[in-house]
Every structure is written in C-alpha cells, then in structure tokens.
Amino acid sequence: MILFFSQRIRTCSNVSIAEILLQIQEAPFLSFPIRDVTNIRCWLATIVQPILDKYGMREVEEDSGIALDKLAMNLAEARLHIDCVACSSPLLFEMSEKFGSREGVEDTTKVANDIFHYIARFLSGNFVQNQLDRLVLSSSLMCPHSPAYNRAFAGLKYEEMPAVEGSGNLNGFLVAIIIVVGVLLSLASVLVLVTRYISRQRHATWCRSLTREQFAELMKEQLDTKNREIDLNNRVTSLASCQDVPMIVRVLMPLIILGNVGLFLSGHLSLGGTVNIIGTFAGQGKKDRTVSVGRMTNLANTGT
Amino acid sequence: MTASDFNVEGFFEFSVVQSTIEMWQAGAYPLAILIAIFSGVWPYTKQCLSMYIWFSTTKSLSCKRRGRILVWLDVLGKWSMVDVFVLVLTLASFALSIESPRHLSFLPEGLYSVRMLVVPKWGLYANMLAQFVAQISSHVIIHFHRKSINKADVDQRVEMGLERPKDGTQSKALCEHCFHLDHDTRAVVRKGFKRVLISSFFLFALLVIPGCSFPSFSKETLGIVGLVIESGNPNLEEAYTYYSVFGLARSIAEQGRFLGTLPDLVGLGTLASLLIVTVLLVPLAQAACLFVMWFVPLTKRRRATSRVLNEILGAWQYTEVYVLSIFITSWQLGGVSEYMVSRAASSIHLQQSKVLQLTNPQDQRVLRIP
C-alpha cells in the first residue's frame, strides 16, 4: 500500500547551548601562513593534540585540545503537521488529527525535548569526543605547513577494541552448580553409606545373638535363596526369545528402539526452531488479523 | 512511503547439534559439554542399552542385574528431555513485543508493532516424540521382564514344591504393618511418624501448586531492543517479563493460536500440556499414590499395582528437569541473543561499545536477554 503525506514541523523558541573548548597552540597559530588560511585541516592542526592509546582512545580524560561540553537543546513548543495526500490507513488520518490537538502538541514537545536531551548526551559523550580527537590528530598530518605533514597519509590506524566481557561469569555459575550438586551427592552418598554400615553392624550383632541352630538355619536359608536365583537365571531367557512376551512385541521392540534412535538423530540434526519477526504499521492488514494481533499483544507479557 | 505488514522468517535458526557446536566455538565449553551429555550422549546410550538388554541372555546378564539396569534406565530416562525444555523456555523468552507507546496522545493505539517469536520446527517435535517413545518402550520392557521373572518363579516353586506366596486377598494398610525384626520381636511405625508423613504430603502439595503459580524465572531485555520495548511501556517501565509454569504454558498455547496452523496448534498445545502435566500434575499424582500406598488398606496385588504406577509416575515427573533447564536457559540465553543479533547484523558495526555511549552500559548492544 503506497502512502503519500507531507509533513511540516514548526518549532517555537528553540534554545541551544553548547560550550566548545578549544585549546590552541600559540606558536603554530601565530606563524599561520596566509596560503593555508582556507584549509580547515591547518586550522585544526593548531589545536593541542590529544594523546590517544593504541585503540585510538584518550589516555587522559581531561578536557584538552577540542572538547564539546555543556551541550543542551530545548524546545518551547513543537508542532508537527501531517497532511495525508493519499493515505489508505485510517490510523494515519487519526494521527494527523492528533498532532494538531493541544495534548498532541504538548506530547510532541515533550518527546522532541527528550530526543534532544538524548542527542545532547550522545554528542557530549565519548563517541563524538573520540571522533574530534582523531580529526585533530589527523589534521596535523594533512596540513602542508605542519612539521608532521605526511604526503602519503592514508588515515590513522588503531588496534581493534577488545570485546566487552559479559556481565555474567559463566564458569563461576557452572562451578557453583557443580559445587551444589557435588555437595548434595556427597551428602546422599554419606547417608547411604552410614545407613548401610549401621544396618550391617546391627545385623552382625543380631547374628551374634542367635543360637548355633538358628544361625545354621539362617545360613541354609541364604544358600537356598542364592541357589534359587541361579536356577531362576537358567529358566529365564533373553526377552527377545522369551515365550511369555507376545511375538509381535518381540519383533517390534528392536524396530521401535532403532526407529527411536533415528527419531532422536532427526531431532538433533533437524531445525529445532526459527526466530521469526512479524510487524505491522499504521493498521495495515488489520482487517484480517485483528484477532491474532489482539491476542499477540500480550503474548510477550503472559509469563505470570 | 510503503506501509505494509512484514514477516521475516528464519531470522535465526536453532538446532541441538548446531547450537552445541557454536557454543563450543564460542568458548562456552562447560555448557556445550552439558548439553552434549544430556541431549547427545544419554538418549543414544539409553537406547543402545535397551537394545542390549532386549537381546542379552541371563548368562551374560543375570535377571537381578537386568531388572536393576532397566529400573535405572527408566528413572534416568527423563534427563534427555532437557533439550526440549530448554527450547520451550527459549521459545517463551524470545517472545518479544514492541508496541507503539500508548502514553503519547499524538500516536494512535496500535500504530506499529513488531514481534519476535520462536517457531518450533520438526527437530523439537522429533525430540519430544522420541522421548515419549523411549519412556513408553522402557515401561513395556520392564513389564515383560517382570512378567517373565514371575512366570519362572511360579514354575520354580511348583517344581521345587515350595510354598506359593499368599494370594493376598486381605487388605492391610502399610502404615499398620508389623515388621518381623526377630523370631520374637516385632516393630510398627510410630504414630507420630504418621502425622509427619501426612503433614509432608500436604506441605508438598502446598509447595508444588504455588511453585507453579509464582514466577520461576524472569526475563529482562537489554540493548536497543530493550530501550524500544521500554518506550512502549506505560511510565517507561523496564522490559521485564516474569514466567511461572502456568504462564509459560499459557504463553506457548497463545503462540500456537497466533500462528494458527494445525501443526503449530497441535505441537505447541502438546508442549504446553506436557509442561503442566509433567511439572504439576504428575508430581501431585505421585504424592497421592504414595499416600494411598501408605495409609489405605490394600491387597497385595493392588499394592504391587500401586508400586508400578508410582514407578511410572516417577519416570514422568520432570520437575527437576525443568529446574535444570531454567538454569541452562538463563545461562545461555544472553549469549545466544547476542550471538543471534551479531550474526544477523554483522554488517552493522554496532559493537564499538566502549566508544558508543548510550544511556546505560547494559544497553550498549542491540539485544541481550540475560
């Protein structure tokens, strides 16, 4: 669907404050040759050069050379007009009306100021400062009358920034889990061993308390049990050839196990899931997807 | 200006093998080993052992040992479900929704919306299906193993002229059983212990139900995506989402309805049901079964049936698997989300995090779900 609209932004009382600190070297400034007066690089070369590390970052955080400070922008009122020329979406008509309302103007002004505040913070931050530092540093190499002038200069080269370490220490987490599991397993093992030891001790004490006839009877009983176990082993065959297992199960079970191995392999090698991104703008496709979108609105928040 | 719906399918793709290899390459060795053991080694080991047991004679593997190994395989079989649960948790965690801010009066409600969701594919369903088949076949093998032993035992008693075990038509509660300690001495369980057991059962139920109702984990979306989500929240609330077992199941079921196709409806519906059944209902049923076995007068045959039922319920209760999966997911999700974006947007050099100063150091990336 093609939409055409024109937009106008009218601002009132736009206030911008910026403090730019320039530390200029006296000697290069006073001996500035007339022939380079139009070369901006040469003017930048007169500024005190910052000291950058191997990553191209300032080593000292002090304001030296060129620095952008106390940057602030503010709007007293921002009024945004949108005129729909050929809009098919009802939401864009609605939006153009809302921009003209008093609440709309107030909110537009607030959002514009928030954005300006954000931009001001961004411009006062390290990123812009770093670009300015590099500009100053490269200017001395590009200015023909500068002592550091390099005709074959092809840009400053710095090492790549090392990747930022994640906040979570995975190995520490694993060690914590291993310690907890290890302690639990050790406790359980100790408990089992102690219980067995106590049982054996009690059994030994009980055996000692028996008369010779009773003990002999106990030994015979134990021997009979062992013999019965051996006999039972001789009677029982493998499950694959056991007559008590229905024929269909005997035939199917190995096939099921093999099939299941195949299923596991398929599960591990095939795609487990894909991340899809679905978006809508200005109420397009609203007619056929109203229900779905309505349901989906809280999909990400249905956790609790 | 073009305005229309957009649908980016396959923005990122998951598979167990691929994810494990990538984890290894990314240096997350412990995690890769953990996933490889639970999802890679264990299911195949179990299947191979089952096959060996099925064909092994009692000369190479005694009846007693065969029974023990089968029971252990049945008890530990659930651990191969870890990768399915991890994918289910990932599925819910990646469900992101960016909505146009409602608190700004100049924007109509629902002006724009962008949603990211994980759509399960055959790999997940195949794993789940294989797990079901593995557990059911394990129960069947145990059943026939016991049947063959019982038959041999009866034959042996007849041949040796031994006394057959009492038929056990008389009902008796296990809590009132007299244990023969000696020729003369008998022991019964103290009455106080009964109260302790009753309290434990109720406490267990009381802990399981709120445990499934209250959030078990939360998700915070950081980075630029997090900032955009927050811009759509009332009062610019942080992009936090809390998940309980019920919430997770509801979220999965909702996603199935949203996707709308029959395979997704069935597949995601099964996943949601599996979660509720194995993490909530089966543990409660197992507790009830144990309660009945201890306190209710049962015949010997019924007690044996209850014992088998308890064994089956124990194999199907996945609470501990769910808890471990939460640990693994919360551990790997941050890295996966960062990796996902860095792979998809490798051409956009947004990684100059030391240089790029945004509002918060945590937001110096495109997306991170810790």
Coordinates of N, CA, C and O in Angstrom, one line a residue, chain B residues 140-292:
Chain B
V140 N 7.3 -50.8 28.9 CA 6.9 -52.1 28.2 C 8.0 -53.1 28.5 O 7.7 -54.3 28.9
I141 N 9.3 -52.8 28.3 CA 10.3 -53.7 28.6 C 10.4 -54.2 30.0 O 10.5 -55.4 30.3
I142 N 10.2 -53.2 30.9 CA 10.2 -53.6 32.4 C 9.0 -54.5 32.7 O 9.1 -55.5 33.4
H143 N 7.9 -54.2 32.1 CA 6.7 -55.1 32.3 C 6.9 -56.5 31.8 O 6.7 -57.5 32.6
F144 N 7.5 -56.7 30.6 CA 7.7 -58.0 30.2 C 8.9 -58.7 30.9 O 8.9 -59.9 31.1
H145 N 9.8 -57.9 31.3 CA 10.9 -58.5 32.2 C 10.3 -59.1 33.4 O 10.6 -60.3 33.8
R146 N 9.5 -58.3 34.1 CA 8.9 -58.8 35.4 C 7.9 -60.0 35.1 O 7.9 -60.9 35.9
K147 N 7.2 -59.9 34.0 CA 6.3 -61.0 33.7 C 7.0 -62.3 33.5 O 6.6 -63.4 34.0
S148 N 8.2 -62.2 32.8 CA 8.9 -63.5 32.6 C 9.5 -64.0 33.9 O 9.6 -65.2 34.1
I149 N 10.0 -63.1 34.7 CA 10.5 -63.5 36.0 C 9.4 -64.2 36.9 O 9.7 -65.2 37.5
N150 N 8.3 -63.5 36.9 CA 7.2 -64.1 37.7 C 6.8 -65.5 37.3 O 6.5 -66.3 38.1
K151 N 6.7 -65.6 36.0 CA 6.3 -66.9 35.4 C 7.4 -68.0 35.8 O 7.0 -69.1 36.2
A152 N 8.7 -67.6 35.7 CA 9.7 -68.5 36.0 C 9.7 -68.9 37.5 O 9.9 -70.0 37.9
D153 N 9.4 -67.9 38.3 CA 9.3 -68.0 39.8 C 8.2 -69.0 40.1 O 8.4 -69.9 41.0
V154 N 7.0 -68.9 39.5 CA 5.9 -69.8 39.7 C 6.3 -71.2 39.4 O 6.1 -72.1 40.1
D155 N 6.9 -71.4 38.2 CA 7.3 -72.7 37.7 C 8.3 -73.3 38.7 O 8.2 -74.5 39.0
Q156 N 9.2 -72.5 39.1 CA 10.2 -73.0 40.1 C 9.6 -73.5 41.4 O 10.0 -74.5 41.9
R157 N 8.7 -72.7 41.9 CA 8.0 -73.1 43.1 C 7.3 -74.4 43.0 O 7.3 -75.2 43.9
V158 N 6.6 -74.5 41.8 CA 5.9 -75.8 41.6 C 6.8 -76.9 41.5 O 6.6 -78.0 42.2
E159 N 7.9 -76.8 40.8 CA 8.9 -77.9 40.6 C 9.6 -78.2 41.9 O 9.8 -79.4 42.2
M160 N 9.9 -77.2 42.7 CA 10.7 -77.4 43.9 C 9.7 -77.8 45.1 O 10.2 -78.0 46.2
G161 N 8.5 -77.6 44.8 CA 7.5 -77.9 45.9 C 7.5 -76.9 47.0 O 7.2 -77.2 48.1
L162 N 7.8 -75.7 46.6 CA 7.9 -74.6 47.6 C 6.5 -74.0 47.8 O 5.6 -74.1 46.9
E163 N 6.4 -73.4 48.9 CA 5.1 -72.7 49.3 C 4.9 -71.5 48.4 O 5.8 -70.7 48.2
R164 N 3.7 -71.4 47.8 CA 3.5 -70.2 46.9 C 3.2 -69.0 47.8 O 2.6 -69.2 48.9
P165 N 3.5 -67.8 47.4 CA 3.2 -66.7 48.2 C 1.7 -66.5 48.4 O 1.0 -66.9 47.5
K166 N 1.4 -66.0 49.6 CA 0.0 -65.9 49.9 C -0.7 -65.0 48.9 O -0.1 -64.0 48.4
D167 N -1.9 -65.4 48.6 CA -2.7 -64.7 47.5 C -2.9 -63.3 47.8 O -3.0 -62.4 46.9
G168 N -3.1 -63.0 49.1 CA -3.2 -61.6 49.5 C -4.5 -61.0 49.2 O -4.6 -59.9 48.6
T169 N -5.6 -61.7 49.5 CA -6.9 -61.0 49.3 C -7.3 -60.1 50.5 O -8.1 -59.3 50.4
Q170 N -6.5 -60.3 51.6 CA -6.7 -59.5 52.8 C -6.1 -58.1 52.6 O -4.9 -58.0 52.3
S171 N -6.9 -57.1 52.8 CA -6.5 -55.7 52.7 C -5.8 -55.3 54.0 O -6.3 -55.6 55.1
K172 N -4.7 -54.6 53.8 CA -4.0 -54.1 55.0 C -3.2 -52.8 54.7 O -2.6 -52.7 53.6
A173 N -3.3 -51.9 55.6 CA -2.6 -50.6 55.4 C -1.1 -50.8 55.7 O -0.8 -51.4 56.7
L174 N -0.3 -50.2 54.9 CA 1.2 -50.4 55.1 C 1.6 -49.7 56.4 O 2.5 -50.2 57.1
C175 N 0.9 -48.7 56.8 CA 1.3 -47.9 58.0 C 1.0 -48.8 59.2 O 1.6 -48.5 60.3
E176 N 0.2 -49.8 59.1 CA -0.1 -50.6 60.3 C 0.7 -52.0 60.2 O 0.4 -52.9 61.1
H177 N 1.6 -52.1 59.3 CA 2.3 -53.4 59.1 C 3.2 -53.6 60.3 O 3.9 -52.7 60.8
C178 N 3.3 -54.9 60.7 CA 4.2 -55.3 61.7 C 5.5 -55.9 61.1 O 5.4 -56.8 60.3
F179 N 6.6 -55.3 61.3 CA 7.9 -55.7 60.7 C 8.5 -56.8 61.7 O 8.6 -56.6 62.9
H180 N 8.8 -58.0 61.1 CA 9.5 -59.0 61.9 C 10.9 -58.7 62.0 O 11.7 -58.9 61.1
L181 N 11.3 -58.3 63.2 CA 12.7 -57.9 63.4 C 13.5 -59.2 63.8 O 14.7 -59.3 63.6
D182 N 12.8 -60.1 64.5 CA 13.4 -61.2 65.1 C 12.4 -62.3 65.2 O 11.3 -62.2 64.8
H183 N 12.8 -63.4 65.8 CA 11.9 -64.5 66.0 C 10.8 -64.1 66.9 O 9.7 -64.5 66.8
D184 N 11.2 -63.2 67.8 CA 10.2 -62.8 68.8 C 9.8 -61.3 68.7 O 8.7 -60.9 69.1
T185 N 10.7 -60.5 68.1 CA 10.4 -59.1 68.2 C 9.7 -58.6 66.9 O 10.0 -59.1 65.8
R186 N 8.8 -57.7 67.1 CA 8.0 -57.0 66.0 C 8.2 -55.5 66.1 O 8.4 -55.0 67.2
A187 N 8.0 -54.9 65.0 CA 8.1 -53.4 65.1 C 7.0 -52.8 64.2 O 6.7 -53.3 63.2
V188 N 6.5 -51.7 64.7 CA 5.5 -50.9 64.0 C 5.9 -49.5 63.9 O 6.7 -49.0 64.7
V189 N 5.4 -48.8 62.9 CA 5.8 -47.4 62.7 C 5.1 -46.6 63.8 O 3.9 -46.8 64.1
R190 N 5.9 -45.6 64.4 CA 5.3 -44.8 65.5 C 4.2 -43.9 65.0 O 4.2 -43.5 63.8
K191 N 3.2 -43.7 65.9 CA 2.1 -42.9 65.4 C 2.5 -41.4 65.0 O 1.9 -40.9 64.1
G192 N 3.4 -40.9 65.7 CA 3.9 -39.6 65.4 C 4.4 -39.4 64.0 O 4.3 -38.4 63.3
F193 N 5.0 -40.5 63.5 CA 5.6 -40.5 62.2 C 4.5 -40.4 61.1 O 4.7 -39.8 60.1
K194 N 3.3 -41.0 61.4 CA 2.1 -40.9 60.5 C 1.8 -39.4 60.3 O 1.5 -38.9 59.2
R195 N 1.8 -38.7 61.5 CA 1.4 -37.2 61.4 C 2.5 -36.5 60.5 O 2.1 -35.6 59.7
V196 N 3.7 -36.9 60.8 CA 4.8 -36.2 60.0 C 4.6 -36.5 58.5 O 4.7 -35.5 57.7
L197 N 4.2 -37.7 58.2 CA 4.0 -38.1 56.7 C 2.9 -37.3 56.1 O 3.0 -36.8 55.0
I198 N 1.7 -37.3 56.9 CA 0.6 -36.5 56.4 C 0.9 -35.1 56.2 O 0.6 -34.5 55.1
S199 N 1.6 -34.5 57.2 CA 2.0 -33.1 57.0 C 2.9 -32.9 55.8 O 2.8 -31.9 55.1
S200 N 3.8 -33.9 55.6 CA 4.7 -33.7 54.4 C 4.0 -33.8 53.1 O 4.3 -33.0 52.2
F201 N 3.0 -34.7 53.0 CA 2.2 -34.8 51.8 C 1.5 -33.4 51.5 O 1.5 -32.9 50.4
F202 N 0.9 -32.9 52.6 CA 0.1 -31.6 52.3 C 1.1 -30.5 52.0 O 0.9 -29.6 51.2
L203 N 2.2 -30.5 52.8 CA 3.2 -29.5 52.5 C 3.8 -29.5 51.1 O 3.9 -28.5 50.4
F204 N 4.0 -30.8 50.6 CA 4.4 -31.0 49.3 C 3.4 -30.4 48.3 O 3.8 -29.6 47.4
A205 N 2.2 -30.7 48.5 CA 1.1 -30.2 47.6 C 1.1 -28.7 47.6 O 1.0 -28.0 46.6
L206 N 1.2 -28.2 48.9 CA 1.2 -26.7 49.0 C 2.4 -26.0 48.4 O 2.3 -24.9 48.0
L207 N 3.5 -26.7 48.3 CA 4.7 -26.1 47.7 C 4.6 -26.2 46.2 O 5.1 -25.3 45.5
V208 N 4.1 -27.4 45.7 CA 4.1 -27.6 44.2 C 3.1 -26.6 43.6 O 3.5 -26.0 42.5
I209 N 1.9 -26.4 44.1 CA 1.0 -25.6 43.4 C 1.4 -24.1 43.4 O 1.5 -23.5 42.3
P210 N 1.8 -23.5 44.5 CA 2.3 -22.1 44.4 C 3.6 -22.1 43.6 O 3.9 -21.1 42.9
G211 N 4.4 -23.2 43.6 CA 5.7 -23.2 42.9 C 5.4 -23.1 41.4 O 6.2 -22.5 40.6
C212 N 4.3 -23.6 40.9 CA 3.9 -23.5 39.5 C 3.2 -22.2 39.2 O 3.1 -21.8 38.1
S213 N 2.6 -21.6 40.3 CA 1.8 -20.3 40.0 C 2.7 -19.1 40.1 O 2.5 -18.1 39.4
F214 N 3.7 -19.1 41.0 CA 4.6 -17.9 41.1 C 5.7 -18.0 40.1 O 6.1 -19.1 39.7
P215 N 6.2 -16.9 39.7 CA 7.3 -16.9 38.7 C 8.5 -17.7 39.1 O 9.0 -17.7 40.2
S216 N 8.9 -18.6 38.1 CA 10.1 -19.4 38.3 C 11.3 -18.7 37.8 O 12.5 -18.9 38.2
F217 N 11.1 -17.8 36.8 CA 12.3 -17.0 36.2 C 11.7 -15.8 35.6 O 10.5 -15.7 35.3
S218 N 12.6 -14.8 35.4 CA 12.2 -13.6 34.7 C 13.2 -13.3 33.6 O 14.3 -13.8 33.6
K219 N 12.7 -12.5 32.7 CA 13.5 -12.1 31.5 C 13.6 -10.6 31.4 O 12.6 -9.9 31.6
E220 N 14.8 -10.1 31.2 CA 14.9 -8.7 31.0 C 15.6 -8.5 29.6 O 16.6 -9.1 29.4
T221 N 15.0 -7.6 28.8 CA 15.5 -7.4 27.5 C 16.4 -6.1 27.6 O 15.9 -5.1 28.0
L222 N 17.6 -6.3 27.3 CA 18.6 -5.1 27.3 C 18.9 -4.7 25.9 O 18.4 -5.3 24.9
G223 N 19.7 -3.7 25.8 CA 20.1 -3.2 24.4 C 19.1 -2.3 23.8 O 18.2 -1.8 24.5
I224 N 19.4 -2.0 22.5 CA 18.5 -1.1 21.8 C 17.1 -1.6 21.8 O 16.1 -0.9 22.0
V225 N 16.9 -2.9 21.6 CA 15.6 -3.6 21.5 C 14.9 -3.3 22.9 O 13.7 -3.0 22.9
G226 N 15.6 -3.5 24.0 CA 15.1 -3.3 25.3 C 14.6 -1.8 25.5 O 13.5 -1.6 26.0
L227 N 15.4 -0.9 25.0 CA 15.0 0.5 25.1 C 13.7 0.8 24.3 O 12.9 1.5 24.7
V228 N 13.6 0.2 23.1 CA 12.5 0.4 22.3 C 11.2 -0.2 22.9 O 10.1 0.4 22.9
I229 N 11.4 -1.4 23.5 CA 10.3 -2.0 24.2 C 9.8 -1.1 25.4 O 8.6 -0.9 25.6
E230 N 10.8 -0.7 26.1 CA 10.5 0.2 27.3 C 9.8 1.5 26.8 O 8.9 2.0 27.6
S231 N 10.1 2.0 25.6 CA 9.4 3.2 25.2 C 7.9 3.0 25.0 O 7.1 3.9 25.0
G232 N 7.6 1.7 24.7 CA 6.1 1.4 24.6 C 5.4 1.1 25.9 O 4.2 1.0 25.9
N233 N 6.2 0.9 26.9 CA 5.6 0.5 28.2 C 5.1 1.8 28.9 O 5.7 2.9 28.8
P234 N 4.0 1.6 29.7 CA 3.5 2.8 30.4 C 4.5 3.2 31.5 O 5.1 2.3 32.1
N235 N 4.8 4.5 31.6 CA 5.8 5.0 32.6 C 7.2 4.5 32.2 O 8.0 4.5 33.1
L236 N 7.4 4.1 31.0 CA 8.7 3.6 30.5 C 9.3 2.5 31.4 O 10.4 2.5 31.8
E237 N 8.4 1.6 31.9 CA 8.8 0.5 32.8 C 9.8 -0.3 32.1 O 9.8 -0.4 30.9
E238 N 10.7 -0.9 32.9 CA 11.7 -1.7 32.3 C 11.2 -3.0 31.6 O 10.1 -3.5 32.0
A239 N 11.9 -3.5 30.6 CA 11.4 -4.6 29.8 C 11.6 -5.9 30.5 O 12.4 -6.8 30.1
Y240 N 10.8 -6.1 31.6 CA 10.9 -7.3 32.4 C 9.7 -8.2 32.1 O 8.6 -7.6 32.0
T241 N 9.8 -9.5 32.1 CA 8.7 -10.4 32.0 C 9.0 -11.5 33.0 O 10.1 -12.0 33.0
Y242 N 7.9 -11.8 33.7 CA 8.1 -12.9 34.7 C 7.3 -14.2 34.2 O 6.3 -14.0 33.7
Y243 N 7.9 -15.3 34.4 CA 7.3 -16.6 33.9 C 7.1 -17.6 35.0 O 8.1 -17.9 35.8
S244 N 5.9 -18.0 35.2 CA 5.6 -19.2 36.0 C 5.4 -20.4 35.1 O 5.3 -20.2 33.9
V245 N 5.2 -21.6 35.7 CA 4.9 -22.7 34.9 C 3.6 -22.5 34.1 O 3.5 -22.7 32.9
F246 N 2.5 -22.0 34.8 CA 1.2 -21.7 34.2 C 1.4 -20.7 33.1 O 0.9 -20.8 32.0
G247 N 2.1 -19.6 33.4 CA 2.3 -18.5 32.5 C 3.1 -19.0 31.2 O 2.7 -18.6 30.1
L248 N 4.0 -19.8 31.5 CA 4.8 -20.4 30.3 C 3.9 -21.2 29.4 O 4.0 -21.0 28.2
A249 N 3.1 -22.1 30.1 CA 2.2 -22.9 29.3 C 1.2 -22.0 28.5 O 0.9 -22.3 27.3
R250 N 0.7 -21.0 29.2 CA -0.3 -20.1 28.5 C 0.4 -19.4 27.3 O -0.2 -19.3 26.3
S251 N 1.6 -18.9 27.6 CA 2.4 -18.2 26.5 C 2.6 -19.1 25.3 O 2.4 -18.7 24.2
I252 N 2.9 -20.4 25.6 CA 3.1 -21.3 24.4 C 1.8 -21.6 23.7 O 1.8 -21.6 22.5
A253 N 0.8 -21.8 24.5 CA -0.5 -22.1 23.9 C -1.0 -20.9 23.0 O -1.5 -21.0 21.9
E254 N -0.8 -19.7 23.6 CA -1.2 -18.4 22.9 C -0.4 -18.3 21.6 O -1.0 -17.9 20.5
Q255 N 0.9 -18.7 21.6 CA 1.7 -18.6 20.4 C 1.1 -19.6 19.3 O 1.1 -19.3 18.1
G256 N 0.7 -20.8 19.8 CA 0.1 -21.8 18.9 C -1.1 -21.2 18.2 O -1.3 -21.3 17.0
R257 N -2.0 -20.5 19.0 CA -3.2 -19.9 18.5 C -2.8 -18.8 17.5 O -3.5 -18.6 16.5
F258 N -1.8 -18.0 17.8 CA -1.4 -16.9 17.0 C -0.9 -17.4 15.6 O -1.2 -16.9 14.6
L259 N -0.1 -18.5 15.7 CA 0.4 -19.0 14.4 C -0.7 -19.6 13.5 O -0.6 -19.5 12.3
G260 N -1.6 -20.2 14.2 CA -2.9 -20.5 13.6 C -2.9 -21.8 12.8 O -4.0 -22.3 12.5
T261 N -1.7 -22.4 12.4 CA -1.8 -23.6 11.6 C -2.0 -24.8 12.4 O -1.7 -24.8 13.6
L262 N -2.5 -25.9 11.9 CA -2.9 -27.1 12.6 C -1.6 -27.7 13.3 O -1.6 -28.0 14.5
P263 N -0.5 -27.9 12.5 CA 0.7 -28.5 13.2 C 1.2 -27.6 14.4 O 1.6 -28.2 15.4
D264 N 1.1 -26.3 14.2 CA 1.6 -25.5 15.4 C 0.6 -25.5 16.5 O 1.0 -25.6 17.7
L265 N -0.7 -25.6 16.2 CA -1.7 -25.7 17.3 C -1.5 -27.0 18.1 O -1.5 -27.0 19.3
V266 N -1.3 -28.1 17.3 CA -1.2 -29.4 18.0 C 0.2 -29.5 18.7 O 0.2 -29.9 19.9
G267 N 1.2 -29.1 18.0 CA 2.6 -29.2 18.5 C 2.7 -28.3 19.8 O 3.2 -28.8 20.8
L268 N 2.4 -27.1 19.7 CA 2.5 -26.2 20.8 C 1.6 -26.5 21.9 O 1.9 -26.3 23.1
G269 N 0.4 -26.9 21.5 CA -0.6 -27.4 22.6 C -0.1 -28.6 23.3 O -0.2 -28.6 24.6
T270 N 0.6 -29.5 22.6 CA 1.2 -30.7 23.3 C 2.3 -30.2 24.2 O 2.4 -30.7 25.4
L271 N 3.1 -29.3 23.8 CA 4.2 -28.8 24.6 C 3.7 -28.2 25.9 O 4.2 -28.4 27.0
A272 N 2.7 -27.3 25.7 CA 2.1 -26.6 26.9 C 1.5 -27.7 27.8 O 1.7 -27.6 29.1
S273 N 0.8 -28.7 27.3 CA 0.2 -29.7 28.2 C 1.3 -30.5 28.8 O 1.1 -30.8 30.0
L274 N 2.3 -30.8 28.1 CA 3.4 -31.6 28.6 C 4.0 -30.9 29.9 O 4.3 -31.6 30.9
L275 N 4.2 -29.6 29.7 CA 4.7 -28.8 30.8 C 3.9 -28.9 32.1 O 4.4 -29.2 33.2
I276 N 2.6 -28.7 31.9 CA 1.7 -28.7 33.1 C 1.6 -30.1 33.6 O 1.6 -30.3 34.9
V277 N 1.4 -31.1 32.8 CA 1.2 -32.5 33.2 C 2.5 -33.0 34.0 O 2.4 -33.5 35.1
T278 N 3.6 -32.8 33.4 CA 4.8 -33.4 34.0 C 5.4 -32.6 35.2 O 6.1 -33.2 36.0
V279 N 5.2 -31.3 35.2 CA 5.8 -30.5 36.3 C 4.8 -30.3 37.4 O 5.2 -30.1 38.6
L280 N 3.5 -30.3 37.1 CA 2.5 -30.1 38.2 C 1.7 -31.3 38.5 O 1.7 -31.8 39.7
L281 N 1.0 -31.9 37.5 CA 0.0 -32.9 37.8 C 0.7 -34.3 38.2 O 0.2 -34.9 39.2
V282 N 1.7 -34.7 37.5 CA 2.3 -36.0 37.8 C 3.0 -36.0 39.2 O 2.7 -36.9 40.0
P283 N 3.7 -34.9 39.6 CA 4.2 -34.9 41.0 C 3.1 -35.0 42.0 O 3.2 -35.8 43.0
L284 N 2.0 -34.3 41.8 CA 0.9 -34.4 42.7 C 0.3 -35.8 42.7 O 0.0 -36.4 43.8
A285 N 0.1 -36.4 41.5 CA -0.4 -37.7 41.4 C 0.5 -38.7 42.1 O 0.0 -39.7 42.8
Q286 N 1.8 -38.5 42.0 CA 2.8 -39.4 42.6 C 2.6 -39.4 44.1 O 2.7 -40.4 44.8
A287 N 2.5 -38.1 44.6 CA 2.4 -37.9 46.1 C 1.1 -38.6 46.5 O 1.0 -39.3 47.6
A288 N 0.0 -38.5 45.8 CA -1.3 -39.1 46.1 C -1.2 -40.6 46.1 O -1.7 -41.3 47.0
C289 N -0.4 -41.1 45.1 CA -0.2 -42.6 45.0 C 0.5 -43.1 46.2 O 0.2 -44.1 46.8
L290 N 1.6 -42.4 46.6 CA 2.4 -42.8 47.8 C 1.5 -42.7 49.1 O 1.6 -43.6 49.9
F291 N 0.7 -41.7 49.1 CA -0.2 -41.5 50.3 C -1.2 -42.7 50.4 O -1.4 -43.3 51.5
V292 N -1.8 -43.1 49.2 CA -2.7 -44.2 49.2 C -1.9 -45.5 49.6 O -2.4 -46.3 50.4

